[in-house]
Amino acid sequence: MKTRLPTRLDRYPAKMVSHLADRLVSRYAINAKSILDPFCGSGAVLVAGMASGISATGIDVNPVAALLSQVKLSGFTLENATVLAEKLVRAARNVKKPFPVQWDGGEYWFTPITLEKYERLRAAGIKLGLDETNDGRAVLLAFALSVRLCSRADQRSPKPFISKQAITKRKGMHFDPYRVIPMLLSELGEAYGRKACQNMFRFLLADVTTDVSIPLVLGKHSHVITSPPYINAQDYFRNFKLELYLLEGLLPFRVGELKECFVGTERGDLLGGISAAQIARQRELVPQIRLLARKSPRSEAIVHRYLHDMGNAFDIIKRCLKLKGTFVLVCGDNLIAGVRIRTWRILSDMLVERDFKLFDSFTDPIGDRMLAPKRCGHKGLIKEEVVLAFRSN
């Protein structure tokens, strides 16, 4: 039985658990030529595919997902990475001009000394080009994982917040990233440190809802296995904002361009670019939208944006799938403003509209996966997920 990694090494909300990913691969893709996960998150499906000797490709818009997946799948040499981490810390101590974090909330989350050390590490990391090698990406992942441990945030929640307990337990303490990063790297080495699997893994940092070049870049795959984000259930930007602000400049992304990119978001102009005809069609597809409109117009807009984004994603994903290829979708229900939305059924209907044919399905209770069946006040409450297997026509 696989040992579950501690949260500090795999802090990714709503991730697919390894046993379900293994089950999906063994049930639907044992003879697959290649597997694509267009919402790969922390890479569970990719790990399961490669464990079965299947080449795997992941897509995600989240740079933290990129680091997790790349380190898990490509591996690294702990000895070399350790030397690189020591070089990073030495260089940071000698930095004359720190690389400032571009936000106003830094000193809310970190003590001034901790924040200064992170800005020194950022400057040193730029010079070392950590994103260019497997060992360097392992150091970057340790850097990213250290952020929550060295912050004033409550350590129990996937979303960073400063609770009364955190204020009591962490007040006046200094958290030193110079010491925490090597500690985390050592733990990552035990989990992922190995030689890379050659020519079996690929990751693309991209937005599968808008980037129409993805099929040209990645080509055709025999299988797609994925669990897309839910409607407004996880605020991925808020979950990772500390890591993202500190990684900006070390990885090729801009925080300002990511804030409104996560599927299921409640940020920005939610109805921008959605035609009146499409809104009318979505109201037909989801009758509960009319009830949402009376209770919460903003929640109605969130659902419209989600369906628009997922429709775009399905169109792009279909172009990445071979004829008669297999598309396995994992999803459940949502609770939006007190209205139950059967998200899995809606997404299934959208795939059928795109000429996919359902050939198998089963349910996977949340309680069977060692996860809490509910969280007080959670806006995307689910008790089980539905696995739907389609063939493309």
mmCIF file of C-alpha atoms in Angstrom:
data_model
loop_
_atom_site.group_PDB
_atom_site.id
_atom_site.type_symbol
_atom_site.label_atom_id
_atom_site.label_comp_id
_atom_site.label_asym_id
_atom_site.label_seq_id
_atom_site.Cartn_x
_atom_site.Cartn_y
_atom_site.Cartn_z
ATOM 1 C CA MET A 1 0.000 0.000 0.000
ATOM 2 C CA LYS A 2 1.330 3.433 -0.915
ATOM 3 C CA THR A 3 2.223 5.750 1.950
ATOM 4 C CA ARG A 4 0.431 9.079 1.881
ATOM 5 C CA LEU A 5 2.807 11.999 1.679
ATOM 6 C CA PRO A 6 2.628 14.588 4.459
ATOM 7 C CA THR A 7 0.763 17.772 3.546
ATOM 8 C CA ARG A 8 3.932 19.855 3.648
ATOM 9 C CA LEU A 9 5.226 17.867 0.625
ATOM 10 C CA ASP A 10 1.979 17.632 -1.356
ATOM 11 C CA ARG A 11 -0.093 20.677 -0.414
ATOM 12 C CA TYR A 12 -2.466 20.598 -3.376
ATOM 13 C CA PRO A 13 -6.205 21.051 -2.716
ATOM 14 C CA ALA A 14 -8.802 18.674 -4.175
ATOM 15 C CA LYS A 15 -6.087 16.498 -5.708
ATOM 16 C CA MET A 16 -6.934 13.085 -7.116
ATOM 17 C CA VAL A 17 -5.739 10.442 -4.698
ATOM 18 C CA SER A 18 -3.254 7.890 -6.004
ATOM 19 C CA HIS A 19 -5.438 4.831 -5.509
ATOM 20 C CA LEU A 20 -8.185 6.282 -7.718
ATOM 21 C CA ALA A 21 -5.675 7.295 -10.406
ATOM 22 C CA ASP A 22 -4.209 3.765 -10.357
ATOM 23 C CA ARG A 23 -7.700 2.303 -10.675
ATOM 24 C CA LEU A 24 -8.562 4.493 -13.653
ATOM 25 C CA VAL A 25 -5.384 3.592 -15.506
ATOM 26 C CA SER A 26 -5.737 -0.141 -14.853
ATOM 27 C CA ARG A 27 -9.432 -0.125 -15.815
ATOM 28 C CA TYR A 28 -9.359 2.073 -18.912
ATOM 29 C CA ALA A 29 -5.799 2.579 -20.132
ATOM 30 C CA ILE A 30 -3.740 -0.537 -19.505
ATOM 31 C CA ASN A 31 -3.028 -0.839 -23.263
ATOM 32 C CA ALA A 32 -2.814 2.919 -23.856
ATOM 33 C CA LYS A 33 -0.169 4.398 -26.126
ATOM 34 C CA SER A 34 -0.223 7.715 -24.274
ATOM 35 C CA ILE A 35 -2.224 9.498 -21.560
ATOM 36 C CA LEU A 36 -3.053 13.198 -21.444
ATOM 37 C CA ASP A 37 -4.321 14.941 -18.300
ATOM 38 C CA PRO A 38 -5.352 18.487 -19.270
ATOM 39 C CA PHE A 39 -6.073 19.482 -15.635
ATOM 40 C CA CYS A 40 -3.205 17.545 -14.111
ATOM 41 C CA GLY A 41 -2.802 19.406 -10.801
ATOM 42 C CA SER A 42 -0.233 17.560 -8.709
ATOM 43 C CA GLY A 43 0.139 14.766 -11.279
ATOM 44 C CA ALA A 44 -1.580 11.687 -9.815
ATOM 45 C CA VAL A 45 -2.825 10.442 -13.199
ATOM 46 C CA LEU A 46 0.587 11.030 -14.773
ATOM 47 C CA VAL A 47 2.329 9.067 -12.015
ATOM 48 C CA ALA A 48 -0.146 6.197 -12.396
ATOM 49 C CA GLY A 49 0.317 6.125 -16.161
ATOM 50 C CA MET A 50 4.098 6.110 -16.034
ATOM 51 C CA ALA A 51 4.049 3.400 -13.346
ATOM 52 C CA SER A 52 2.295 1.246 -15.971
ATOM 53 C CA GLY A 53 4.888 2.112 -18.609
ATOM 54 C CA ILE A 54 2.654 4.562 -20.477
ATOM 55 C CA SER A 55 3.980 7.902 -21.675
ATOM 56 C CA ALA A 56 2.162 10.760 -19.934
ATOM 57 C CA THR A 57 1.529 14.413 -20.724
ATOM 58 C CA GLY A 58 0.155 16.976 -18.295
ATOM 59 C CA ILE A 59 -1.298 20.442 -18.810
ATOM 60 C CA ASP A 60 -2.083 22.972 -16.105
ATOM 61 C CA VAL A 61 -2.268 26.742 -15.817
ATOM 62 C CA ASN A 62 -0.853 26.689 -12.276
ATOM 63 C CA PRO A 63 2.961 27.039 -12.036
ATOM 64 C CA VAL A 64 2.909 25.236 -8.675
ATOM 65 C CA ALA A 65 1.259 22.263 -10.394
ATOM 66 C CA ALA A 66 4.044 22.418 -12.950
ATOM 67 C CA LEU A 67 6.712 22.140 -10.258
ATOM 68 C CA LEU A 68 4.963 19.304 -8.420
ATOM 69 C CA SER A 69 4.346 17.286 -11.573
ATOM 70 C CA GLN A 70 7.780 17.857 -13.067
ATOM 71 C CA VAL A 71 9.618 16.884 -9.882
ATOM 72 C CA LYS A 72 7.401 13.839 -9.289
ATOM 73 C CA LEU A 73 7.711 12.567 -12.844
ATOM 74 C CA SER A 74 11.203 13.623 -13.887
ATOM 75 C CA GLY A 75 12.885 12.959 -10.573
ATOM 76 C CA PHE A 76 16.209 14.449 -9.518
ATOM 77 C CA THR A 77 19.532 13.563 -7.967
ATOM 78 C CA LEU A 78 19.384 14.499 -4.288
ATOM 79 C CA GLU A 79 23.138 14.941 -3.902
ATOM 80 C CA ASN A 80 23.333 17.394 -6.800
ATOM 81 C CA ALA A 81 20.191 19.227 -5.718
ATOM 82 C CA THR A 82 21.533 19.531 -2.175
ATOM 83 C CA VAL A 83 24.725 21.137 -3.465
ATOM 84 C CA LEU A 84 22.600 23.504 -5.549
ATOM 85 C CA ALA A 85 20.413 24.406 -2.549
ATOM 86 C CA GLU A 86 23.507 25.161 -0.462
ATOM 87 C CA LYS A 87 24.799 27.340 -3.288
ATOM 88 C CA LEU A 88 21.430 29.141 -3.388
ATOM 89 C CA VAL A 89 21.526 29.928 0.326
ATOM 90 C CA ARG A 90 25.160 31.086 0.212
ATOM 91 C CA ALA A 91 24.398 33.331 -2.742
ATOM 92 C CA ALA A 92 21.302 34.715 -0.987
ATOM 93 C CA ARG A 93 23.339 35.660 2.091
ATOM 94 C CA ASN A 94 25.683 37.670 -0.146
ATOM 95 C CA VAL A 95 23.035 39.342 -2.298
ATOM 96 C CA LYS A 96 23.483 43.116 -2.363
ATOM 97 C CA LYS A 97 20.232 43.885 -4.169
ATOM 98 C CA PRO A 98 17.261 41.646 -3.211
ATOM 99 C CA PHE A 99 14.555 40.908 -5.784
ATOM 100 C CA PRO A 100 11.381 42.422 -4.198
ATOM 101 C CA VAL A 101 8.038 40.603 -4.177
ATOM 102 C CA GLN A 102 5.531 42.653 -6.193
ATOM 103 C CA TRP A 103 2.649 42.831 -3.733
ATOM 104 C CA ASP A 104 1.457 44.930 -0.827
ATOM 105 C CA GLY A 105 0.718 42.074 1.582
ATOM 106 C CA GLY A 106 4.171 40.633 2.166
ATOM 107 C CA GLU A 107 4.649 41.848 5.721
ATOM 108 C CA TYR A 108 1.161 40.650 6.655
ATOM 109 C CA TRP A 109 2.162 37.047 5.952
ATOM 110 C CA PHE A 110 5.857 37.122 6.878
ATOM 111 C CA THR A 111 8.030 38.740 9.476
ATOM 112 C CA PRO A 112 10.253 41.450 7.940
ATOM 113 C CA ILE A 113 13.363 39.281 8.356
ATOM 114 C CA THR A 114 11.733 36.254 6.712
ATOM 115 C CA LEU A 115 10.473 38.363 3.826
ATOM 116 C CA GLU A 116 13.929 39.859 3.314
ATOM 117 C CA LYS A 117 15.423 36.360 3.160
ATOM 118 C CA TYR A 118 12.876 35.315 0.552
ATOM 119 C CA GLU A 119 13.681 38.368 -1.540
ATOM 120 C CA ARG A 120 17.368 37.512 -1.287
ATOM 121 C CA LEU A 121 16.608 33.920 -2.320
ATOM 122 C CA ARG A 122 14.627 35.218 -5.284
ATOM 123 C CA ALA A 123 17.568 37.301 -6.469
ATOM 124 C CA ALA A 124 19.977 34.379 -6.047
ATOM 125 C CA GLY A 125 17.563 31.989 -7.771
ATOM 126 C CA ILE A 126 17.365 34.203 -10.848
ATOM 127 C CA LYS A 127 21.126 34.085 -11.268
ATOM 128 C CA LEU A 128 21.278 30.308 -10.818
ATOM 129 C CA GLY A 129 18.581 29.571 -13.440
ATOM 130 C CA LEU A 130 16.916 26.943 -11.277
ATOM 131 C CA ASP A 131 14.118 26.266 -13.782
ATOM 132 C CA GLU A 132 16.566 24.860 -16.348
ATOM 133 C CA THR A 133 17.331 21.451 -14.783
ATOM 134 C CA ASN A 134 15.574 18.662 -12.865
ATOM 135 C CA ASP A 135 17.764 19.314 -9.820
ATOM 136 C CA GLY A 136 17.070 23.037 -9.992
ATOM 137 C CA ARG A 137 13.312 22.477 -10.209
ATOM 138 C CA ALA A 138 13.508 20.281 -7.107
ATOM 139 C CA VAL A 139 15.150 23.191 -5.263
ATOM 140 C CA LEU A 140 12.438 25.525 -6.581
ATOM 141 C CA LEU A 141 9.765 23.136 -5.312
ATOM 142 C CA ALA A 142 11.397 23.084 -1.876
ATOM 143 C CA PHE A 143 11.431 26.896 -2.044
ATOM 144 C CA ALA A 144 7.699 26.955 -2.898
ATOM 145 C CA LEU A 145 6.768 24.439 -0.205
ATOM 146 C CA SER A 146 8.730 26.386 2.405
ATOM 147 C CA VAL A 147 6.553 29.472 1.898
ATOM 148 C CA ARG A 148 3.593 28.275 3.947
ATOM 149 C CA LEU A 149 5.817 26.753 6.648
ATOM 150 C CA CYS A 150 7.662 30.044 7.070
ATOM 151 C CA SER A 151 4.575 32.256 7.009
ATOM 152 C CA ARG A 152 2.247 33.452 9.771
ATOM 153 C CA ALA A 153 -0.582 31.439 8.184
ATOM 154 C CA ASP A 154 -2.466 28.648 9.906
ATOM 155 C CA GLN A 155 -0.819 25.394 8.828
ATOM 156 C CA ARG A 156 -4.019 23.308 8.879
ATOM 157 C CA SER A 157 -5.894 24.769 5.920
ATOM 158 C CA PRO A 158 -5.197 24.594 2.171
ATOM 159 C CA LYS A 159 -6.125 28.270 2.016
ATOM 160 C CA PRO A 160 -3.690 30.617 3.757
ATOM 161 C CA PHE A 161 -5.288 32.581 6.575
ATOM 162 C CA ILE A 162 -4.100 33.849 9.938
ATOM 163 C CA SER A 163 -6.345 32.275 12.561
ATOM 164 C CA LYS A 164 -6.530 32.975 16.281
ATOM 165 C CA GLN A 165 -4.680 29.701 16.859
ATOM 166 C CA ALA A 166 -1.935 30.689 14.419
ATOM 167 C CA ILE A 167 -1.579 34.083 16.111
ATOM 168 C CA THR A 168 -1.199 32.370 19.487
ATOM 169 C CA LYS A 169 1.156 29.605 18.368
ATOM 170 C CA ARG A 170 3.278 31.516 15.855
ATOM 171 C CA LYS A 171 3.412 35.030 17.326
ATOM 172 C CA GLY A 172 6.944 36.333 17.774
ATOM 173 C CA MET A 173 8.523 33.317 16.056
ATOM 174 C CA HIS A 174 11.070 33.577 13.261
ATOM 175 C CA PHE A 175 10.807 31.037 10.447
ATOM 176 C CA ASP A 176 14.025 30.706 8.503
ATOM 177 C CA PRO A 177 13.739 29.632 4.846
ATOM 178 C CA TYR A 178 17.515 29.190 4.720
ATOM 179 C CA ARG A 179 17.072 26.211 7.058
ATOM 180 C CA VAL A 180 13.620 24.998 5.935
ATOM 181 C CA ILE A 181 14.451 24.675 2.221
ATOM 182 C CA PRO A 182 17.280 22.091 2.708
ATOM 183 C CA MET A 183 15.063 20.161 5.152
ATOM 184 C CA LEU A 184 12.208 19.978 2.628
ATOM 185 C CA LEU A 185 14.597 19.085 -0.188
ATOM 186 C CA SER A 186 15.870 16.127 1.818
ATOM 187 C CA GLU A 187 12.287 14.913 2.326
ATOM 188 C CA LEU A 188 11.518 15.413 -1.367
ATOM 189 C CA GLY A 189 14.592 13.340 -2.175
ATOM 190 C CA GLU A 190 13.176 10.403 -0.231
ATOM 191 C CA ALA A 191 9.887 10.687 -2.144
ATOM 192 C CA TYR A 192 11.008 11.591 -5.663
ATOM 193 C CA GLY A 193 14.795 11.518 -5.867
ATOM 194 C CA ARG A 194 15.723 9.125 -8.679
ATOM 195 C CA LYS A 195 16.919 9.094 -12.248
ATOM 196 C CA ALA A 196 14.507 10.602 -14.736
ATOM 197 C CA CYS A 197 12.332 8.373 -16.906
ATOM 198 C CA GLN A 198 13.512 9.210 -20.386
ATOM 199 C CA ASN A 199 11.006 10.219 -23.075
ATOM 200 C CA MET A 200 7.943 9.250 -21.016
ATOM 201 C CA PHE A 201 6.781 12.523 -19.494
ATOM 202 C CA ARG A 202 5.929 15.972 -20.785
ATOM 203 C CA PHE A 203 4.380 19.004 -19.097
ATOM 204 C CA LEU A 204 2.877 22.074 -20.717
ATOM 205 C CA LEU A 205 2.149 25.203 -18.658
ATOM 206 C CA ALA A 206 -0.924 26.461 -20.508
ATOM 207 C CA ASP A 207 -4.588 27.384 -20.211
ATOM 208 C CA VAL A 208 -6.579 24.577 -21.816
ATOM 209 C CA THR A 209 -9.664 26.820 -22.018
ATOM 210 C CA THR A 210 -8.060 29.393 -24.319
ATOM 211 C CA ASP A 211 -4.825 28.105 -25.879
ATOM 212 C CA VAL A 212 -5.899 26.734 -29.270
ATOM 213 C CA SER A 213 -2.281 25.876 -30.124
ATOM 214 C CA ILE A 214 -2.214 23.018 -27.590
ATOM 215 C CA PRO A 215 -3.239 20.288 -30.110
ATOM 216 C CA LEU A 216 -0.497 21.426 -32.487
ATOM 217 C CA VAL A 217 2.099 21.403 -29.712
ATOM 218 C CA LEU A 218 1.117 18.083 -28.097
ATOM 219 C CA GLY A 219 -0.289 16.069 -30.991
ATOM 220 C CA LYS A 220 -2.766 13.185 -30.606
ATOM 221 C CA HIS A 221 -3.184 10.899 -27.587
ATOM 222 C CA SER A 222 -5.009 7.590 -27.237
ATOM 223 C CA HIS A 223 -6.377 8.392 -23.753
ATOM 224 C CA VAL A 224 -7.417 11.432 -21.762
ATOM 225 C CA ILE A 225 -7.959 10.931 -18.015
ATOM 226 C CA THR A 226 -8.728 13.999 -15.941
ATOM 227 C CA SER A 227 -10.615 15.548 -13.032
ATOM 228 C CA PRO A 228 -11.410 19.178 -13.901
ATOM 229 C CA PRO A 229 -11.931 21.879 -11.276
ATOM 230 C CA TYR A 230 -15.378 22.284 -9.770
ATOM 231 C CA ILE A 231 -17.588 25.354 -9.990
ATOM 232 C CA ASN A 232 -16.398 27.786 -7.332
ATOM 233 C CA ALA A 233 -15.407 24.938 -5.007
ATOM 234 C CA GLN A 234 -11.698 25.700 -4.779
ATOM 235 C CA ASP A 235 -10.198 29.159 -5.113
ATOM 236 C CA TYR A 236 -6.929 27.981 -6.603
ATOM 237 C CA PHE A 237 -5.470 31.461 -6.813
ATOM 238 C CA ARG A 238 -6.101 32.161 -3.136
ATOM 239 C CA ASN A 239 -4.817 28.703 -2.177
ATOM 240 C CA PHE A 240 -1.481 29.367 -3.887
ATOM 241 C CA LYS A 241 -1.134 33.131 -3.740
ATOM 242 C CA LEU A 242 1.818 33.090 -1.339
ATOM 243 C CA GLU A 243 3.718 30.616 -3.496
ATOM 244 C CA LEU A 244 2.784 32.405 -6.725
ATOM 245 C CA TYR A 245 3.917 35.843 -5.594
ATOM 246 C CA LEU A 246 7.249 34.444 -4.433
ATOM 247 C CA LEU A 247 7.772 32.314 -7.557
ATOM 248 C CA GLU A 248 6.953 35.170 -9.946
ATOM 249 C CA GLY A 249 10.151 36.053 -11.750
ATOM 250 C CA LEU A 250 11.691 32.650 -11.015
ATOM 251 C CA LEU A 251 9.269 30.906 -13.380
ATOM 252 C CA PRO A 252 7.815 32.228 -16.670
ATOM 253 C CA PHE A 253 4.463 33.614 -15.525
ATOM 254 C CA ARG A 254 2.895 36.809 -14.187
ATOM 255 C CA VAL A 255 0.573 36.737 -11.184
ATOM 256 C CA GLY A 256 -1.664 39.455 -12.619
ATOM 257 C CA GLU A 257 -2.364 37.324 -15.676
ATOM 258 C CA LEU A 258 -3.236 34.243 -13.592
ATOM 259 C CA LYS A 259 -5.737 35.650 -11.112
ATOM 260 C CA GLU A 260 -8.758 35.187 -13.360
ATOM 261 C CA CYS A 261 -7.531 32.165 -15.350
ATOM 262 C CA PHE A 262 -8.441 29.308 -13.020
ATOM 263 C CA VAL A 263 -11.541 27.391 -14.116
ATOM 264 C CA GLY A 264 -14.415 27.930 -11.681
ATOM 265 C CA THR A 265 -13.165 31.346 -10.585
ATOM 266 C CA GLU A 266 -15.367 34.042 -9.094
ATOM 267 C CA ARG A 267 -13.012 36.854 -10.158
ATOM 268 C CA GLY A 268 -13.179 39.353 -12.966
ATOM 269 C CA ASP A 269 -15.743 40.046 -15.679
ATOM 270 C CA LEU A 270 -17.394 36.639 -15.584
ATOM 271 C CA LEU A 271 -19.761 37.193 -18.489
ATOM 272 C CA GLY A 272 -17.186 38.865 -20.734
ATOM 273 C CA GLY A 273 -17.005 37.164 -24.121
ATOM 274 C CA ILE A 274 -20.095 35.005 -23.541
ATOM 275 C CA SER A 275 -22.840 35.700 -26.077
ATOM 276 C CA ALA A 276 -26.510 36.113 -25.211
ATOM 277 C CA ALA A 277 -27.269 33.030 -27.295
ATOM 278 C CA GLN A 278 -24.796 30.953 -25.298
ATOM 279 C CA ILE A 279 -26.234 32.186 -21.989
ATOM 280 C CA ALA A 280 -29.712 31.187 -23.186
ATOM 281 C CA ARG A 281 -28.405 27.754 -24.231
ATOM 282 C CA GLN A 282 -26.721 27.233 -20.869
ATOM 283 C CA ARG A 283 -29.956 28.084 -19.074
ATOM 284 C CA GLU A 284 -31.614 25.307 -21.065
ATOM 285 C CA LEU A 285 -28.813 22.901 -20.207
ATOM 286 C CA VAL A 286 -28.926 23.769 -16.488
ATOM 287 C CA PRO A 287 -32.466 24.662 -15.314
ATOM 288 C CA GLN A 288 -31.115 25.440 -11.827
ATOM 289 C CA ILE A 289 -29.443 28.543 -13.267
ATOM 290 C CA ARG A 290 -32.799 30.350 -13.236
ATOM 291 C CA LEU A 291 -33.137 29.683 -9.513
ATOM 292 C CA LEU A 292 -29.571 30.904 -8.980
ATOM 293 C CA ALA A 293 -30.397 34.086 -10.905
ATOM 294 C CA ARG A 294 -33.101 34.928 -8.376
ATOM 295 C CA LYS A 295 -30.950 34.063 -5.350
ATOM 296 C CA SER A 296 -27.564 35.344 -6.444
ATOM 297 C CA PRO A 297 -26.875 36.923 -9.859
ATOM 298 C CA ARG A 298 -23.142 36.712 -9.157
ATOM 299 C CA SER A 299 -23.428 32.942 -8.595
ATOM 300 C CA GLU A 300 -25.364 32.648 -11.852
ATOM 301 C CA ALA A 301 -22.495 34.428 -13.633
ATOM 302 C CA ILE A 302 -19.965 32.054 -12.034
ATOM 303 C CA VAL A 303 -21.833 29.048 -13.449
ATOM 304 C CA HIS A 304 -22.097 30.631 -16.906
ATOM 305 C CA ARG A 305 -18.334 31.310 -16.927
ATOM 306 C CA TYR A 306 -17.591 27.752 -15.800
ATOM 307 C CA LEU A 307 -19.723 26.182 -18.533
ATOM 308 C CA HIS A 308 -18.215 28.514 -21.139
ATOM 309 C CA ASP A 309 -14.665 27.643 -20.059
ATOM 310 C CA MET A 310 -15.328 23.907 -19.887
ATOM 311 C CA GLY A 311 -16.931 23.958 -23.322
ATOM 312 C CA ASN A 312 -13.819 25.607 -24.750
ATOM 313 C CA ALA A 313 -11.627 23.092 -22.912
ATOM 314 C CA PHE A 314 -13.595 20.126 -24.288
ATOM 315 C CA ASP A 315 -13.243 21.472 -27.828
ATOM 316 C CA ILE A 316 -9.459 21.749 -27.445
ATOM 317 C CA ILE A 317 -9.153 18.379 -25.682
ATOM 318 C CA LYS A 318 -11.107 16.617 -28.432
ATOM 319 C CA ARG A 319 -8.555 17.838 -30.953
ATOM 320 C CA CYS A 320 -5.854 16.195 -28.801
ATOM 321 C CA LEU A 321 -7.618 12.813 -28.767
ATOM 322 C CA LYS A 322 -7.291 10.177 -31.456
ATOM 323 C CA LEU A 323 -10.382 8.885 -33.247
ATOM 324 C CA LYS A 324 -12.057 6.226 -31.065
ATOM 325 C CA GLY A 325 -9.858 7.432 -28.201
ATOM 326 C CA THR A 326 -10.941 7.156 -24.568
ATOM 327 C CA PHE A 327 -11.885 10.164 -22.430
ATOM 328 C CA VAL A 328 -12.277 9.463 -18.699
ATOM 329 C CA LEU A 329 -13.818 12.280 -16.670
ATOM 330 C CA VAL A 330 -14.018 12.409 -12.866
ATOM 331 C CA CYS A 331 -16.504 14.862 -11.374
ATOM 332 C CA GLY A 332 -19.256 15.227 -8.762
ATOM 333 C CA ASP A 333 -21.940 17.668 -7.670
ATOM 334 C CA ASN A 334 -21.687 21.283 -6.526
ATOM 335 C CA LEU A 335 -23.597 23.355 -4.017
ATOM 336 C CA ILE A 336 -23.779 26.953 -5.263
ATOM 337 C CA ALA A 337 -25.659 29.530 -3.149
ATOM 338 C CA GLY A 338 -27.612 26.651 -1.635
ATOM 339 C CA VAL A 339 -28.573 25.252 -5.063
ATOM 340 C CA ARG A 340 -27.398 21.743 -5.930
ATOM 341 C CA ILE A 341 -25.789 21.555 -9.368
ATOM 342 C CA ARG A 342 -25.168 18.083 -10.816
ATOM 343 C CA THR A 343 -21.948 19.142 -12.459
ATOM 344 C CA TRP A 344 -20.972 15.641 -13.583
ATOM 345 C CA ARG A 345 -24.253 15.213 -15.474
ATOM 346 C CA ILE A 346 -23.936 18.625 -17.143
ATOM 347 C CA LEU A 347 -20.368 17.926 -18.283
ATOM 348 C CA SER A 348 -21.497 14.522 -19.541
ATOM 349 C CA ASP A 349 -24.216 16.164 -21.642
ATOM 350 C CA MET A 350 -21.681 18.632 -23.017
ATOM 351 C CA LEU A 351 -19.424 15.775 -24.112
ATOM 352 C CA VAL A 352 -22.325 13.927 -25.745
ATOM 353 C CA GLU A 353 -23.080 17.125 -27.686
ATOM 354 C CA ARG A 354 -19.493 16.921 -28.949
ATOM 355 C CA ASP A 355 -20.023 13.417 -30.302
ATOM 356 C CA PHE A 356 -18.600 11.451 -27.384
ATOM 357 C CA LYS A 357 -20.316 8.181 -26.440
ATOM 358 C CA LEU A 358 -20.534 7.037 -22.815
ATOM 359 C CA PHE A 359 -19.552 3.383 -22.404
ATOM 360 C CA ASP A 360 -18.910 2.988 -18.657
ATOM 361 C CA SER A 361 -19.363 4.740 -15.312
ATOM 362 C CA PHE A 362 -19.099 4.175 -11.563
ATOM 363 C CA THR A 363 -19.180 6.233 -8.366
ATOM 364 C CA ASP A 364 -16.332 6.706 -5.925
ATOM 365 C CA PRO A 365 -17.414 7.782 -2.404
ATOM 366 C CA ILE A 366 -15.263 10.498 -0.880
ATOM 367 C CA GLY A 367 -15.227 8.599 2.403
ATOM 368 C CA ASP A 368 -13.492 5.664 0.674
ATOM 369 C CA ARG A 369 -10.534 7.913 -0.099
ATOM 370 C CA MET A 370 -9.554 8.878 3.441
ATOM 371 C CA LEU A 371 -10.796 12.443 2.922
ATOM 372 C CA ALA A 372 -13.214 14.330 5.104
ATOM 373 C CA PRO A 373 -16.759 13.840 3.654
ATOM 374 C CA LYS A 374 -17.653 17.440 4.377
ATOM 375 C CA ARG A 375 -16.169 20.706 5.527
ATOM 376 C CA CYS A 376 -18.156 23.286 7.379
ATOM 377 C CA GLY A 377 -19.199 26.056 5.025
ATOM 378 C CA HIS A 378 -17.522 24.549 1.958
ATOM 379 C CA LYS A 379 -19.204 25.982 -1.129
ATOM 380 C CA GLY A 380 -18.521 22.935 -3.305
ATOM 381 C CA LEU A 381 -19.654 20.179 -0.943
ATOM 382 C CA ILE A 382 -19.596 16.686 -2.473
ATOM 383 C CA LYS A 383 -19.937 13.213 -0.945
ATOM 384 C CA GLU A 384 -18.963 11.170 -3.977
ATOM 385 C CA GLU A 385 -17.518 11.591 -7.420
ATOM 386 C CA VAL A 386 -18.699 9.996 -10.638
ATOM 387 C CA VAL A 387 -16.274 8.421 -13.098
ATOM 388 C CA LEU A 388 -17.503 8.644 -16.695
ATOM 389 C CA ALA A 389 -15.728 6.867 -19.576
ATOM 390 C CA PHE A 390 -16.398 8.024 -23.150
ATOM 391 C CA ARG A 391 -15.209 7.156 -26.649
ATOM 392 C CA SER A 392 -14.671 9.843 -29.228
ATOM 393 C CA ASN A 393 -16.398 9.526 -32.593
#
